[in-house]
Amino acid sequence: MSAKTTALTVLSAALLVPTMLVAPAHAAPSPPADGKGRPPKAKAAPAPPVSMSTVGGSLLGQPGTQVNLLPGAPQLPANLTGRSWIVADAESGEVLAAHNAHWRLPPASTMKMLFADTVLPSLPKDQVHKVTEADMEGVGQGSSLVGVKEDHDYSVHDLWLGVFLRSGNDAVHVLSAMNGGVEKTVKDMQAHAEELQALDTHVVSPDGYDAPEQVSSAYDLTLVARSGLQKQDFREYCGTVSAKFPGLQEAGKPRDYFEIQNTNRLMTGAGGISPYKGIAGVKNGNTTMAGSTFTGAAQQGARKLLVTVMNPDAGGANSVYEETAALFDWGFSAAGKVKPVGELVPPKSEDTSSHGSPAQSHENSSAAGKGAGGGAGTALGVAGGALAVLAGGAFVINRRWPRGRRSQGEDLV
């Protein structure tokens, strides 16, 4: 790869030791009294819908925690506060446990996984594009940015690293312009979500920026991540810890570059979070409406898991990572000791099931608007507990569907 494109950084376990960030101590402000000298009552968290989609199994459509522990299975982590979460086997697609899996909630930048899985195959990574003012229209106020500049040239490869590492909405809008515009890209994403049977998802903006009726679910985000991880470039980008990004471009001078680091704290150890052993992506997000969201993929031994956590009620920037790590720990310990409570369904084009009713689409779902092929190729290249980005995928996940697939409304036992 040339010096003008982005150099991928493969970190050893020693380099992944987190930097402990010490913040100055501040006394928490006293909440205003209610007029009688008492602090106001905390606002109750919203309740999940009583009826949700049953794609993947009827238990997944029920509110609350769903898990079937066999003798010797560990208990789920205590004090989980995510409004919705799921733990699934990345290869078999079996859902080991879930909590409000189909609750339609704002996804924040985890929506960028669907954007990448939809658009990435259509744009050659070495294609170079000069950014125009029109390309940057519609980038929301307060958006996370990687630093794309108008009248500067960027390769598609550069822009995707800006999307995955810095969650750059500016890079998303430029890639959307290259894909025919934001409106077309949103339609493409919605069509792809429906092909994946991610039917809780309603796309309004390609970058996940807060918008009315833009929703997804822990189940859908996990489906999308599993699909994206079938693509080598997707694996490369989401598994990159740090890279060089193009800076100022002045005539007669060498192009400046600056370093960008992945905002996934389970990879980098930023903010006092220890890097998770075996982590291999995928995407985090945070907005006012969505709170914190995260979908991660990790491998330990022969086991590969996917975990999604949406909007923990516990405060703090690290809550979504701490709860994800706790669910990974549980999943690796519980694998083989639980009955699955559902499954990650295949895309419509690969679903050979001849029984059961069709999955519910987002237009007719009873929960609409109420929330705020067996291909080989997923490489989660992990060596010695540290992330390794492997061009060509030396370690392969064979995506397969659970034996004896049942109709979408039945329990998986």
PDB file of C-alpha atoms in Angstrom, residues 47-66 83-85 98-105 199-200 216-220 310 359-361 364-368 370-371 408-409:
ATOM      1  CA  ALA A  47     -40.726   0.225  28.895  1.00  0.00           C
ATOM      2  CA  PRO A  48     -40.232  -2.027  25.867  1.00  0.00           C
ATOM      3  CA  PRO A  49     -43.241  -2.772  23.659  1.00  0.00           C
ATOM      4  CA  VAL A  50     -45.347  -5.692  24.880  1.00  0.00           C
ATOM      5  CA  SER A  51     -45.290  -7.132  21.361  1.00  0.00           C
ATOM      6  CA  MET A  52     -42.217  -7.158  19.141  1.00  0.00           C
ATOM      7  CA  SER A  53     -41.074  -8.924  15.996  1.00  0.00           C
ATOM      8  CA  THR A  54     -40.569 -12.677  16.228  1.00  0.00           C
ATOM      9  CA  VAL A  55     -37.985 -12.929  13.460  1.00  0.00           C
ATOM     10  CA  GLY A  56     -35.479 -15.503  14.718  1.00  0.00           C
ATOM     11  CA  GLY A  57     -37.874 -17.114  17.199  1.00  0.00           C
ATOM     12  CA  SER A  58     -40.883 -16.258  19.333  1.00  0.00           C
ATOM     13  CA  LEU A  59     -38.854 -15.852  22.531  1.00  0.00           C
ATOM     14  CA  LEU A  60     -36.994 -12.977  20.901  1.00  0.00           C
ATOM     15  CA  GLY A  61     -40.282 -11.125  20.532  1.00  0.00           C
ATOM     16  CA  GLN A  62     -41.003 -11.187  24.249  1.00  0.00           C
ATOM     17  CA  PRO A  63     -39.969  -8.318  26.530  1.00  0.00           C
ATOM     18  CA  GLY A  64     -37.359  -8.927  29.201  1.00  0.00           C
ATOM     19  CA  THR A  65     -34.417 -11.301  29.400  1.00  0.00           C
ATOM     20  CA  GLN A  66     -34.541 -14.591  27.509  1.00  0.00           C
ATOM     21  CA  ARG A  83     -32.303  -1.410  27.241  1.00  0.00           C
ATOM     22  CA  SER A  84     -31.659  -4.054  24.608  1.00  0.00           C
ATOM     23  CA  TRP A  85     -28.860  -6.591  24.097  1.00  0.00           C
ATOM     24  CA  ALA A  98     -31.131 -11.739  24.675  1.00  0.00           C
ATOM     25  CA  HIS A  99     -32.938  -8.867  26.350  1.00  0.00           C
ATOM     26  CA  ASN A 100     -35.630  -6.997  24.397  1.00  0.00           C
ATOM     27  CA  ALA A 101     -33.839  -8.112  21.237  1.00  0.00           C
ATOM     28  CA  HIS A 102     -36.350  -6.578  18.819  1.00  0.00           C
ATOM     29  CA  TRP A 103     -36.946  -3.283  20.635  1.00  0.00           C
ATOM     30  CA  ARG A 104     -36.746  -0.634  17.920  1.00  0.00           C
ATOM     31  CA  LEU A 105     -34.397   2.059  19.234  1.00  0.00           C
ATOM     32  CA  LEU A 199     -36.893  -5.702   9.538  1.00  0.00           C
ATOM     33  CA  ASP A 200     -36.853  -3.607  12.694  1.00  0.00           C
ATOM     34  CA  SER A 216     -32.949  -0.426  14.489  1.00  0.00           C
ATOM     35  CA  SER A 217     -32.653  -3.169  17.119  1.00  0.00           C
ATOM     36  CA  ALA A 218     -29.986  -5.236  18.808  1.00  0.00           C
ATOM     37  CA  TYR A 219     -31.122  -8.186  16.704  1.00  0.00           C
ATOM     38  CA  ASP A 220     -30.889  -6.265  13.435  1.00  0.00           C
ATOM     39  CA  MET A 310     -28.055  -0.554  23.131  1.00  0.00           C
ATOM     40  CA  ALA A 359     -41.176 -12.108   8.398  1.00  0.00           C
ATOM     41  CA  GLN A 360     -42.914  -8.931   9.479  1.00  0.00           C
ATOM     42  CA  SER A 361     -41.672  -5.815   7.716  1.00  0.00           C
ATOM     43  CA  ASN A 364     -46.627  -3.286   9.471  1.00  0.00           C
ATOM     44  CA  SER A 365     -44.764  -4.140  12.666  1.00  0.00           C
ATOM     45  CA  SER A 366     -46.870  -3.542  15.770  1.00  0.00           C
ATOM     46  CA  ALA A 367     -43.823  -1.896  17.324  1.00  0.00           C
ATOM     47  CA  ALA A 368     -43.308   0.573  14.471  1.00  0.00           C
ATOM     48  CA  LYS A 370     -42.688   3.146  19.310  1.00  0.00           C
ATOM     49  CA  GLY A 371     -38.975   2.928  20.042  1.00  0.00           C
ATOM     50  CA  GLN A 408     -39.665 -17.528  12.405  1.00  0.00           C
ATOM     51  CA  GLY A 409     -42.431 -17.717  14.980  1.00  0.00           C
TER      52      GLY A 409
END
